[in-house]
PDB file of C-alpha atoms and ligand atoms in Angstrom:
ATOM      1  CA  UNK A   1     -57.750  14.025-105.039  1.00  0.00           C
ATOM      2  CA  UNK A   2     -54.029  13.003-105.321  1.00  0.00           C
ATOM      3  CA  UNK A   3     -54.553  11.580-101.372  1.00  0.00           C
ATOM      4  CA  UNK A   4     -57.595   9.383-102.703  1.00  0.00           C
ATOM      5  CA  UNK A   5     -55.733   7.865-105.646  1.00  0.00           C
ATOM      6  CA  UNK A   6     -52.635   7.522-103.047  1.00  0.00           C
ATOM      7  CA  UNK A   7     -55.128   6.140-100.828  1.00  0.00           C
ATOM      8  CA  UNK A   8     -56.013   3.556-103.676  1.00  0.00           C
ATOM      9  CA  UNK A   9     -52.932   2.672-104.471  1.00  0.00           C
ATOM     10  CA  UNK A  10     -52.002   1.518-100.408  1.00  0.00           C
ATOM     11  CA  UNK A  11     -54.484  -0.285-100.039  1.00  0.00           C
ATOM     12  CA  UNK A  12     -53.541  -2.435-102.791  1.00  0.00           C
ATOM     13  CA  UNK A  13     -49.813  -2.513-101.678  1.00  0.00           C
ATOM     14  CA  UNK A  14     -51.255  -3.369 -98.243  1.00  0.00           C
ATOM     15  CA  UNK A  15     -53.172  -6.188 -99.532  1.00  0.00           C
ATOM     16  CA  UNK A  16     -50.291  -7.528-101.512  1.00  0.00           C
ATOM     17  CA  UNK A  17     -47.916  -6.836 -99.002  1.00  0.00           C
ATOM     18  CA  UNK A  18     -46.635  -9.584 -96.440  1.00  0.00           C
ATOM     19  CA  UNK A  19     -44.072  -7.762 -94.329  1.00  0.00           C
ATOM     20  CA  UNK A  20     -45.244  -4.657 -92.858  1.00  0.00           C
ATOM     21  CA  UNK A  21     -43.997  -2.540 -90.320  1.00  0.00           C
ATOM     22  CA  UNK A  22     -45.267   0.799 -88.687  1.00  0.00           C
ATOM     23  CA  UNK A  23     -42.658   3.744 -86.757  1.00  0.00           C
ATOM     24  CA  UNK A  24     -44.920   5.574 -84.895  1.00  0.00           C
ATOM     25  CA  UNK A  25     -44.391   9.016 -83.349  1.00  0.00           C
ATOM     26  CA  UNK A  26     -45.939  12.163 -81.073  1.00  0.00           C
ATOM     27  CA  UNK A  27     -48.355  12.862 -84.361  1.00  0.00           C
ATOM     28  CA  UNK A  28     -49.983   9.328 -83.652  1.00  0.00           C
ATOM     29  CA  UNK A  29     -51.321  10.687 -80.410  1.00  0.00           C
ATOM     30  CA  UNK A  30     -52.426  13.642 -80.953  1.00  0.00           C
ATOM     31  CA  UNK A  31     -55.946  12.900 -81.089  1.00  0.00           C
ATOM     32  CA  UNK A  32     -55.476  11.546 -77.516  1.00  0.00           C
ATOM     33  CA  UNK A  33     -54.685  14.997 -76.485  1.00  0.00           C
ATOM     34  CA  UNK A  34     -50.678  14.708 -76.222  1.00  0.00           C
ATOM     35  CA  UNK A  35     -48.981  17.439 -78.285  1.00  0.00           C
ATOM     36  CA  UNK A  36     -45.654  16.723 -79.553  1.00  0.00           C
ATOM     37  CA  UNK A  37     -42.714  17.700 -79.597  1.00  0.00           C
ATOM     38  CA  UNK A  38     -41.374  20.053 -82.447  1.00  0.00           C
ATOM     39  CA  UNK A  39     -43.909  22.399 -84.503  1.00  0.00           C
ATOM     40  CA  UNK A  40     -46.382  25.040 -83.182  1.00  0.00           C
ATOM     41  CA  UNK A  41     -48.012  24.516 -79.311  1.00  0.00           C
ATOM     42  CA  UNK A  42     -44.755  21.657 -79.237  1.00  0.00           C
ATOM     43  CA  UNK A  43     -43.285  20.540 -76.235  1.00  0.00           C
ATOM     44  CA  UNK A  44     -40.055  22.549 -76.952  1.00  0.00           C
ATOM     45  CA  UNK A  45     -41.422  25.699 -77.989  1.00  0.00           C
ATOM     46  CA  UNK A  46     -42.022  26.054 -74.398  1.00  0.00           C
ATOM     47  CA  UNK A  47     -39.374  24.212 -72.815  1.00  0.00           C
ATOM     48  CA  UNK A  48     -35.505  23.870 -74.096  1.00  0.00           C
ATOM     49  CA  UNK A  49     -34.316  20.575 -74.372  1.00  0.00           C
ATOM     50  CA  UNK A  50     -30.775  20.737 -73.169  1.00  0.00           C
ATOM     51  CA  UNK A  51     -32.434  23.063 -70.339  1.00  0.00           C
ATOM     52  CA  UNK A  52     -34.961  20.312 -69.870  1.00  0.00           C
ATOM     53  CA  UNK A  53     -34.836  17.226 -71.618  1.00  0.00           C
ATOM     54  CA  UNK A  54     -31.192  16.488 -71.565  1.00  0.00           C
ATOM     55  CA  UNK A  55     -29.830  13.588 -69.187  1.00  0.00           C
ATOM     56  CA  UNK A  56     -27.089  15.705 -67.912  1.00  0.00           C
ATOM     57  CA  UNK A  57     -29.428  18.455 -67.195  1.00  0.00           C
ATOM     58  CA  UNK A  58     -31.823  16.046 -65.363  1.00  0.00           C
ATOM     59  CA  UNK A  59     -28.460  14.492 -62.863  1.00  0.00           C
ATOM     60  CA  UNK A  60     -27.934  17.925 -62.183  1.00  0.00           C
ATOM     61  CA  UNK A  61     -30.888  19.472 -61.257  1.00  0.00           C
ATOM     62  CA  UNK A  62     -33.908  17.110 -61.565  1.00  0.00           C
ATOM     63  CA  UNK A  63     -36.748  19.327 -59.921  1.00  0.00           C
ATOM     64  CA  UNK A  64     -35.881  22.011 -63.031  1.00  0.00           C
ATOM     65  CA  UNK A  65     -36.554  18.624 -65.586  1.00  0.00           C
ATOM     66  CA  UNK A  66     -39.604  17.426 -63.584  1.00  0.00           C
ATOM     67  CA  UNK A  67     -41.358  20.417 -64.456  1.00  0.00           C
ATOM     68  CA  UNK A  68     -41.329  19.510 -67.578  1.00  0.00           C
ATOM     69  CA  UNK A  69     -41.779  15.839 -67.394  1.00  0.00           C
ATOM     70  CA  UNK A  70     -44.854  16.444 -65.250  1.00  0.00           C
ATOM     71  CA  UNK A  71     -46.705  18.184 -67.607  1.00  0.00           C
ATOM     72  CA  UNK A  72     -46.020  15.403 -70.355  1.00  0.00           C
ATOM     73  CA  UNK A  73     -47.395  12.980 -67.712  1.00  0.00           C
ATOM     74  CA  UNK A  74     -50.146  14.832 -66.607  1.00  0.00           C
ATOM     75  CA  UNK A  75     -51.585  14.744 -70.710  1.00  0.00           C
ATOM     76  CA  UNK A  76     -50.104  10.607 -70.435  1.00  0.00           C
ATOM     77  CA  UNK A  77     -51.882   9.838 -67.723  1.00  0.00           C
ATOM     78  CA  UNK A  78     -55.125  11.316 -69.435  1.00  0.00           C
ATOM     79  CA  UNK A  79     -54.497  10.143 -72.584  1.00  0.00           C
ATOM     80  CA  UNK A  80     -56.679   7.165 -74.296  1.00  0.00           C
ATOM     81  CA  UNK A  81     -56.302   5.649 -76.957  1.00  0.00           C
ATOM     82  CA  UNK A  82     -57.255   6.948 -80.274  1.00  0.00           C
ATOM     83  CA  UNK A  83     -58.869   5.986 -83.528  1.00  0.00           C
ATOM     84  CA  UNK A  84     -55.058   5.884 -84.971  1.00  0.00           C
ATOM     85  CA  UNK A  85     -54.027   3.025 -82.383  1.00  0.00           C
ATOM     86  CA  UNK A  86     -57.226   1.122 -82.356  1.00  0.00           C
ATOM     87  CA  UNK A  87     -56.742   0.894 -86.844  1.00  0.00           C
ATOM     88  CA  UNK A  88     -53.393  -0.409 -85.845  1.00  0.00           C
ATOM     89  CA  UNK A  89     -54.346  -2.119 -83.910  1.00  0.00           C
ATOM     90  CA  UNK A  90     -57.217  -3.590 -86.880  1.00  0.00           C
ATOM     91  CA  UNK A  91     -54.532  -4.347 -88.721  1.00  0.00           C
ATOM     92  CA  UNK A  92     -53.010  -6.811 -86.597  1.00  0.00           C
ATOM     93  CA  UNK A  93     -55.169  -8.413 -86.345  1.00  0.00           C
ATOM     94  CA  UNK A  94     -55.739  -8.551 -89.845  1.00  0.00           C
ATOM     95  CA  UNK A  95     -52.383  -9.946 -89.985  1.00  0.00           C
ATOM     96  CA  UNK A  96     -50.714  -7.657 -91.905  1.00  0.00           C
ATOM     97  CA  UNK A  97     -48.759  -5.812 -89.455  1.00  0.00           C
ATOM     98  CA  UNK A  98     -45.665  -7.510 -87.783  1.00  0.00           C
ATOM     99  CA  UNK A  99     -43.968  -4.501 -85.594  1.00  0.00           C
ATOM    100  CA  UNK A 100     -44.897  -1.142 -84.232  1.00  0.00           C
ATOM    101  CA  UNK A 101     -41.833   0.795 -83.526  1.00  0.00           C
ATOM    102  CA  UNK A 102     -42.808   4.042 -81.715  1.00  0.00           C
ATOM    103  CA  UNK A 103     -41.012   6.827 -80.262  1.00  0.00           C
ATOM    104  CA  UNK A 104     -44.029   7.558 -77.855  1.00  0.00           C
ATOM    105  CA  UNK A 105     -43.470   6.670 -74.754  1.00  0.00           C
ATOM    106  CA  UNK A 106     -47.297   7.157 -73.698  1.00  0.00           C
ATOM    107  CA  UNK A 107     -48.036   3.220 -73.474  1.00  0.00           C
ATOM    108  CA  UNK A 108     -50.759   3.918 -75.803  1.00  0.00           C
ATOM    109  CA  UNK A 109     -50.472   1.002 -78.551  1.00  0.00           C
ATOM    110  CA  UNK A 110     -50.516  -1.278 -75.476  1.00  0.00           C
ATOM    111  CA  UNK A 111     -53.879   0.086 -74.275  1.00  0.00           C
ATOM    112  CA  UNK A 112     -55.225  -0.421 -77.821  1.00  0.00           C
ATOM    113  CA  UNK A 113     -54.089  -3.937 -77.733  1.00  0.00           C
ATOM    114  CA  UNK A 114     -51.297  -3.609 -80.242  1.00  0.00           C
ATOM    115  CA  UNK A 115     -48.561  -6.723 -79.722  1.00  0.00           C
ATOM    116  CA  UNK A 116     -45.696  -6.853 -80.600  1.00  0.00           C
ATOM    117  CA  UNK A 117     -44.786  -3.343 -80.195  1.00  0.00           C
ATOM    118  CA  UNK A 118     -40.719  -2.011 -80.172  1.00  0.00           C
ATOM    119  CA  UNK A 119     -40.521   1.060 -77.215  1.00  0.00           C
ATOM    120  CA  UNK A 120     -37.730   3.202 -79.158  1.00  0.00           C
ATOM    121  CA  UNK A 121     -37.602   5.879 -76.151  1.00  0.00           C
ATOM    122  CA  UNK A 122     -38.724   4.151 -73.054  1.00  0.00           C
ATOM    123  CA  UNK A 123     -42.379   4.251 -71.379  1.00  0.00           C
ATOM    124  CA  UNK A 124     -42.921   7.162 -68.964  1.00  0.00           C
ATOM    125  CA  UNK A 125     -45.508   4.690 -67.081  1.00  0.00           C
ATOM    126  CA  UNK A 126     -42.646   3.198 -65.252  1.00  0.00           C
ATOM    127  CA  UNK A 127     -39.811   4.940 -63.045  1.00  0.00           C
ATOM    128  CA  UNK A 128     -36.605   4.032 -62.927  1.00  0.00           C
ATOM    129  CA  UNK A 129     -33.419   4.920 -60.056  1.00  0.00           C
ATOM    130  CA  UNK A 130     -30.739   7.197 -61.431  1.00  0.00           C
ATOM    131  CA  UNK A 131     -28.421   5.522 -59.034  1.00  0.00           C
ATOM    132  CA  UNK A 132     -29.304   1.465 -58.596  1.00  0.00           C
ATOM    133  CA  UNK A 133     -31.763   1.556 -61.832  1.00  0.00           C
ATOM    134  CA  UNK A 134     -34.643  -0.254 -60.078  1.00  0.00           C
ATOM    135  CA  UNK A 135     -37.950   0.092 -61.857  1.00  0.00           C
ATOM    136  CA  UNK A 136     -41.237   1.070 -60.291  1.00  0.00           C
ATOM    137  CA  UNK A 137     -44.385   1.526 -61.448  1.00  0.00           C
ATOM    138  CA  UNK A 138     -45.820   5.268 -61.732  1.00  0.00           C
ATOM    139  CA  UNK A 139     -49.212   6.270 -61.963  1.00  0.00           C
ATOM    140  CA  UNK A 140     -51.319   9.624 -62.001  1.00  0.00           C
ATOM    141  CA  UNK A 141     -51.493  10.061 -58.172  1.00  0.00           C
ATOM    142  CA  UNK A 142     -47.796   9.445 -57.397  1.00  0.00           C
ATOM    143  CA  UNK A 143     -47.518  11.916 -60.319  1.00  0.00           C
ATOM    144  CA  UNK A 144     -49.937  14.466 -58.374  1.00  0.00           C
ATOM    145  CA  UNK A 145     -47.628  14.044 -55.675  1.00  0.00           C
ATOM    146  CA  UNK A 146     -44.609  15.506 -56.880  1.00  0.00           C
ATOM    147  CA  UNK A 147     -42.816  17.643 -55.862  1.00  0.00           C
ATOM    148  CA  UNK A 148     -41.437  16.226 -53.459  1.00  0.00           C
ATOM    149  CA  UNK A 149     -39.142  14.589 -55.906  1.00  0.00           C
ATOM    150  CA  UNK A 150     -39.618  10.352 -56.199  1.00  0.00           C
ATOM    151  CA  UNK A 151     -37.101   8.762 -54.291  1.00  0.00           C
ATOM    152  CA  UNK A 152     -35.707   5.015 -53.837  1.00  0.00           C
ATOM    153  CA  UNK A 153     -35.387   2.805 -51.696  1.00  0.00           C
ATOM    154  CA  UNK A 154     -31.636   3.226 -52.107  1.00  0.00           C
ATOM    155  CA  UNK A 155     -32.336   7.479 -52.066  1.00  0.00           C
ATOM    156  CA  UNK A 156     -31.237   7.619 -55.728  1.00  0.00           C
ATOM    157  CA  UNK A 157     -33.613   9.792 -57.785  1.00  0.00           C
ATOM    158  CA  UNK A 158     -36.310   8.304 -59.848  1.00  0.00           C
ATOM    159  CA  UNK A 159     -37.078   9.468 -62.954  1.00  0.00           C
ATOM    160  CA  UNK A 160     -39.329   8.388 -65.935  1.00  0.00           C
ATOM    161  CA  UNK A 161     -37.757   5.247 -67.692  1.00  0.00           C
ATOM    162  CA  UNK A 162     -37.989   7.254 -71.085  1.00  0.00           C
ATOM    163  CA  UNK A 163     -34.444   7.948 -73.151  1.00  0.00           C
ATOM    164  CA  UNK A 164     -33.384  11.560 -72.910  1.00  0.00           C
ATOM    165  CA  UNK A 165     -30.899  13.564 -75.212  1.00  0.00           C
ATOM    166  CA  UNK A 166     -27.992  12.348 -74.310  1.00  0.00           C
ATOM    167  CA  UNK A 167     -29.082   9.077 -73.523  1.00  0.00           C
ATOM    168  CA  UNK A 168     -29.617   6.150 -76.710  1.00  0.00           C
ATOM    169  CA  UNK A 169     -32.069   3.759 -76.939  1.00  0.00           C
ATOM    170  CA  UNK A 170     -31.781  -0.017 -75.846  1.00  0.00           C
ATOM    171  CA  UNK A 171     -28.620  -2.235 -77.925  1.00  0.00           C
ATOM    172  CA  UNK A 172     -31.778  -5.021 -77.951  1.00  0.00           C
ATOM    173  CA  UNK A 173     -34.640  -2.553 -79.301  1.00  0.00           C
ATOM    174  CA  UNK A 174     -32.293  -1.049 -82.007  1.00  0.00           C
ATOM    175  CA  UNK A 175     -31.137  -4.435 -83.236  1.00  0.00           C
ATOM    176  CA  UNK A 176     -35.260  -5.457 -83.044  1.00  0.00           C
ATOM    177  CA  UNK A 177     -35.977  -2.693 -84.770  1.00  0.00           C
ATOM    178  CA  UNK A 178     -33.245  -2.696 -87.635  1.00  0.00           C
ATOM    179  CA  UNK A 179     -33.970  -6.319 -88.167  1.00  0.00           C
ATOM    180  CA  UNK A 180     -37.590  -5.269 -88.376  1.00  0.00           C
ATOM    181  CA  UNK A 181     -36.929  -2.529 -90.989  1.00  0.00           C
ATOM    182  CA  UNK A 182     -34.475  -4.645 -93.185  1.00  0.00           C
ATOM    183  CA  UNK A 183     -36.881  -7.376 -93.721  1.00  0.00           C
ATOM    184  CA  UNK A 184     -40.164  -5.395 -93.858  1.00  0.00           C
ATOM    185  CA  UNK A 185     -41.581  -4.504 -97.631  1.00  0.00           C
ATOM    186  CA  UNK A 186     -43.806  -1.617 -96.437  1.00  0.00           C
ATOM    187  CA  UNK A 187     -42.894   0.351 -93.285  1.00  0.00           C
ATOM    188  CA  UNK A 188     -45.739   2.988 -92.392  1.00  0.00           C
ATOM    189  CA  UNK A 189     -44.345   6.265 -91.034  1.00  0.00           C
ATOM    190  CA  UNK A 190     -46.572   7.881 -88.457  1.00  0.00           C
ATOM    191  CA  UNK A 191     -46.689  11.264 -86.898  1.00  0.00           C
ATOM    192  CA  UNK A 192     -42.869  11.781 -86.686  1.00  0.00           C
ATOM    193  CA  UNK A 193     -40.912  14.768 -87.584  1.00  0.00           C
ATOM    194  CA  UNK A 194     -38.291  12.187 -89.033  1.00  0.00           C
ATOM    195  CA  UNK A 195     -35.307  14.139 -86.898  1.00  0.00           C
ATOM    196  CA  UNK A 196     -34.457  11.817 -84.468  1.00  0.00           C
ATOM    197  CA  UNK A 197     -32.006   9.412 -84.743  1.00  0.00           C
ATOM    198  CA  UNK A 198     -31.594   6.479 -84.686  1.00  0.00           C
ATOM    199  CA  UNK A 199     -35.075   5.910 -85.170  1.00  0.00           C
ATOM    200  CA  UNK A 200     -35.514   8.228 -87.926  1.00  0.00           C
ATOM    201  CA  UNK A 201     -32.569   5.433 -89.634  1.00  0.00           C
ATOM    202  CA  UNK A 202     -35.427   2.619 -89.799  1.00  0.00           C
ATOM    203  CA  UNK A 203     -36.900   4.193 -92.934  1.00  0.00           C
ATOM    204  CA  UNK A 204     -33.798   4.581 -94.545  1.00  0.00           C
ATOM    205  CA  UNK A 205     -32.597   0.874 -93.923  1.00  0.00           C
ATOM    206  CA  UNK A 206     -35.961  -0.477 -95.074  1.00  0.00           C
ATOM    207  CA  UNK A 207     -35.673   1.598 -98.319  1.00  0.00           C
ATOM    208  CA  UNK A 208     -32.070   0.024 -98.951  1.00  0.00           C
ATOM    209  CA  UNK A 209     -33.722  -3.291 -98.539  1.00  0.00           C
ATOM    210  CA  UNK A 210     -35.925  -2.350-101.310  1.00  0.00           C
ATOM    211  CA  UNK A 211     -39.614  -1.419 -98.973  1.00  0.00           C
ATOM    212  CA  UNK A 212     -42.012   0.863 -99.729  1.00  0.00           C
ATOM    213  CA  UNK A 213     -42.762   3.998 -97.323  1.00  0.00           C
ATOM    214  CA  UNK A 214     -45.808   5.082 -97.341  1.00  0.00           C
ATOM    215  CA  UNK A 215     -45.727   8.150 -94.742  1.00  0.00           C
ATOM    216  CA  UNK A 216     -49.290   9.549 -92.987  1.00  0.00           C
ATOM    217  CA  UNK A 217     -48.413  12.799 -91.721  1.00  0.00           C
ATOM    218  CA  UNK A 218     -50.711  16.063 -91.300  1.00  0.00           C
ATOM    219  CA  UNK A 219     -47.757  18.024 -93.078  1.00  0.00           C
ATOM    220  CA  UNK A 220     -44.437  16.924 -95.011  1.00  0.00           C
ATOM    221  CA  UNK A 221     -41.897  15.794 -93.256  1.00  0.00           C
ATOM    222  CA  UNK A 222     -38.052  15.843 -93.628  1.00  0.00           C
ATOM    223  CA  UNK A 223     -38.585  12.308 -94.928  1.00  0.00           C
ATOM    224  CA  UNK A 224     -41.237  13.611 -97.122  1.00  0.00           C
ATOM    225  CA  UNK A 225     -39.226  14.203-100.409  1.00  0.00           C
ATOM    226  CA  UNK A 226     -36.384  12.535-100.959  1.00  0.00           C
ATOM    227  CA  UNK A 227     -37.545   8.950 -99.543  1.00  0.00           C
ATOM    228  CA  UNK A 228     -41.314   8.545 -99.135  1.00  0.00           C
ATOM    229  CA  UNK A 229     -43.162   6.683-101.823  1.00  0.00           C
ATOM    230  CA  UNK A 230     -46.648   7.512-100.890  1.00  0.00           C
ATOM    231  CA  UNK A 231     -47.173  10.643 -98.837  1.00  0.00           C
ATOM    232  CA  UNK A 232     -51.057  10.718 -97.861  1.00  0.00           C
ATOM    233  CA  UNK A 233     -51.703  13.467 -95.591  1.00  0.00           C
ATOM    234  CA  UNK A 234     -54.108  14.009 -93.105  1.00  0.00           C
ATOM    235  CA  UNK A 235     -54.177  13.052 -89.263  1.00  0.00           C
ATOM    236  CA  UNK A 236     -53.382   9.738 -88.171  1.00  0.00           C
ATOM    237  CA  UNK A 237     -56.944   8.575 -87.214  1.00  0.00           C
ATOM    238  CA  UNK A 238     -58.494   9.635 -90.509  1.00  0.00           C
ATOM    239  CA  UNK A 239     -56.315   8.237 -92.696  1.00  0.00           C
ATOM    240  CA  UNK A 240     -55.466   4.953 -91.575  1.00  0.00           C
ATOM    241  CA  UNK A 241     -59.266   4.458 -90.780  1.00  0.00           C
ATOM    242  CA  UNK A 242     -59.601   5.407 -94.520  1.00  0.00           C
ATOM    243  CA  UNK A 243     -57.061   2.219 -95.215  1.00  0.00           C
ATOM    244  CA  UNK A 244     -58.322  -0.368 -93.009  1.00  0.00           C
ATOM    245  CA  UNK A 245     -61.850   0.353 -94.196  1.00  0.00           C
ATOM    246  CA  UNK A 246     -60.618  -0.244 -97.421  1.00  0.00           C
ATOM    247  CA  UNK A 247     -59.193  -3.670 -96.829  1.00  0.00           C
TER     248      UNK A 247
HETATM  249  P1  LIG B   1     -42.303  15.665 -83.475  1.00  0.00           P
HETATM  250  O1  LIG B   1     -42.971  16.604 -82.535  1.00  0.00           O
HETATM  251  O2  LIG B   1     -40.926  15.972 -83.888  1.00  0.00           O
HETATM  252  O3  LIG B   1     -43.182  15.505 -84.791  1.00  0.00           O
HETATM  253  C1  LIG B   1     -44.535  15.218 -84.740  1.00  0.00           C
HETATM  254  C2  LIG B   1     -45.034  15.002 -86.153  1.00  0.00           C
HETATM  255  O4  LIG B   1     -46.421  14.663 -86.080  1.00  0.00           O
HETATM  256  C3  LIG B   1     -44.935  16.224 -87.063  1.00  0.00           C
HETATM  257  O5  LIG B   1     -44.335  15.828 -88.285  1.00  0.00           O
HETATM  258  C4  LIG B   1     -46.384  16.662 -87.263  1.00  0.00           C
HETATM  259  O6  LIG B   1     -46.605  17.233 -88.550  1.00  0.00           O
HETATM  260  C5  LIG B   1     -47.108  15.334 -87.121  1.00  0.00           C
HETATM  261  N1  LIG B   1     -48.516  15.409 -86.704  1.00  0.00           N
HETATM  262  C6  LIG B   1     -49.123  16.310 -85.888  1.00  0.00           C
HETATM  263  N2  LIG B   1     -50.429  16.009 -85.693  1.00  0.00           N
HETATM  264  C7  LIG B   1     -50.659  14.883 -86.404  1.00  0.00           C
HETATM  265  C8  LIG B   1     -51.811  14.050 -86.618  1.00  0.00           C
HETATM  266  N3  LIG B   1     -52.980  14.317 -86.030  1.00  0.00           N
HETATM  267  N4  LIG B   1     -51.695  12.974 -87.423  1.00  0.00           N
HETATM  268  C9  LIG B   1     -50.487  12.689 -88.026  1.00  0.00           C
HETATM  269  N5  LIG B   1     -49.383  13.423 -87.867  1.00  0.00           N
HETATM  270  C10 LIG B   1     -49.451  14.498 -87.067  1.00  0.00           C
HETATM  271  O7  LIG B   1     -42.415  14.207 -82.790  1.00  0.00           O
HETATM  272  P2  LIG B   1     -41.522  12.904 -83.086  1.00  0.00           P
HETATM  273  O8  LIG B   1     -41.154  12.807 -84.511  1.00  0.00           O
HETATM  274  O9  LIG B   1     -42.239  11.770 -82.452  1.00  0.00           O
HETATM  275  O10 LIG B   1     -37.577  12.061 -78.197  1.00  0.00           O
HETATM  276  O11 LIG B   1     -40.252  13.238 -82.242  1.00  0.00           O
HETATM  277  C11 LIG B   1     -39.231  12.297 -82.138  1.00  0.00           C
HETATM  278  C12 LIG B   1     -38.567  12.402 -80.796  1.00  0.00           C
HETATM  279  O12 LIG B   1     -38.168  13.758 -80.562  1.00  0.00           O
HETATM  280  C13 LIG B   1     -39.488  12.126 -79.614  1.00  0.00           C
HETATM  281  O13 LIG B   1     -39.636  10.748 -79.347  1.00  0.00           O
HETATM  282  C14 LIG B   1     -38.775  12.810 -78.495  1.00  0.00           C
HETATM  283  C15 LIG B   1     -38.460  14.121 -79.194  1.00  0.00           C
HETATM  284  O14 LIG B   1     -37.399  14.826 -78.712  1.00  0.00           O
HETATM  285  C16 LIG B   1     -37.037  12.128 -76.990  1.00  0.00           C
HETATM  286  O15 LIG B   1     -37.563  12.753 -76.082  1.00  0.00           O
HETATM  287  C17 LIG B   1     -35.766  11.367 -76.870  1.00  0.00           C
END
């Protein structure tokens, strides 16, 4: 009951609203099969991040950190879209979305035709040299492939162009992004645990500027109570379908 009068109550923010902005993380793609990160069945209840996931870890021994970044690709690679993206997606073209920010690096808003979309931790779909940094594309067969490890041309070791702990986003997609959030009047916060930094700053700058956060998570988040204006809970699909429906 208190998510359908929330519910209400978006929509008419949404329709009043002309700056809106959308972070985006793991819980968006859930219904595309992709678990996330933190939480029960999470990526790192099975693998340790600074084992796994940490840059330094990866330079020294990369077949350990491929193990785990080939079972994130192998759900990528089979991942589509989901209702979640495609309503996004709705909404831009309703015109009343301006940026998707994500944390995923699963290339998903992209395959649901999403524009204009800010790639916080990279995109696995590409690989990238340790040593020279030359990009290549990557797709489910050279993933099959490995191990051996992928090399380049230059013999440095490729790895997935995605940021990992240690490592900080882009200087360009943090300034997109903070510009984004400081100008916005309702940023939509998606599936994300709200831990990581610096994205989990965008909802904090947008409420100094004075924007609403509505946040659409399946359970409360750190954000939950002490900055989000409208919590509606639920998965992603469900209740963003309920929104653009509603428009
Ligand atoms: P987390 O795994 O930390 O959080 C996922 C969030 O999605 C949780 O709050 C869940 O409650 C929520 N959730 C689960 N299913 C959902 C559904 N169907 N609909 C809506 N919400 C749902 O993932 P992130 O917050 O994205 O970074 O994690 C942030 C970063 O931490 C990741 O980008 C990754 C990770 O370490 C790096 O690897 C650098």
């Amino acid at each position: 009951m208190e998510n359908e009068s929330n519910i209400i109550k978006v929509v008419a923010a949404v329709k009043k609203a002309k700056n809106i902005i959308a972070l985006t993380g793991a819980g968006i793609s859930v219904e595309s099969g992709i678990a996330t990160f933190r939480g029960k069945g999470g990526l790192w209840e099975k693998y340790d991040p600074e084992e796994y996931a940490h840059i330094i870890s990866f330079i020294k021994r990369p077949e350990k950190s491929w193990i785990m970044l080939k079972e994130m690709g192998e759900q990528i690679f089979n991942a589509k879209p989901n209702l979640a993206h495609t309503r996004l997606t709705k909404l831009q073209e309703m015109g009343k979305l301006n940026w998707i920010i994500t944390q995923n690096v699963d290339n998903l808003h992209q395959e649901a035709g999403s524009e204009h979309i800010i790639e916080f931790h990279g995109n696995y779909k590409t690989l990238r040299c340790i040593r020279c940094h030359k990009q290549f594309p990557f797709d489910k067969e050279q993933l099959a492939a490995i191990p051996p490890l992928p090399r380049c041309t230059c013999h440095g070791i490729l790895k997935p162009n995605v940021v990992l702990f240690g490592e900080v986003p882009s200087i360009e997609s943090i300034e997109l992004a903070e510009k984004a959030a400081m100008h916005c009047d309702i940023i939509l916060v998606i599936g994300t645990s709200g831990l990581v930094y610096p994205a989990a700053n965008l909802p904090i700058i947008a409420k100094r500027h004075h924007a609403s956060i509505i946040e659409i998570n399946t359970e409360p988040s750190e954000l939950t109570d002490y900055l989000t204006d409208y919590f509606l809970q639920g998965s992603a699909g469900d209740v963003l379908s309920k929104i653009v429906n509603n428009m």
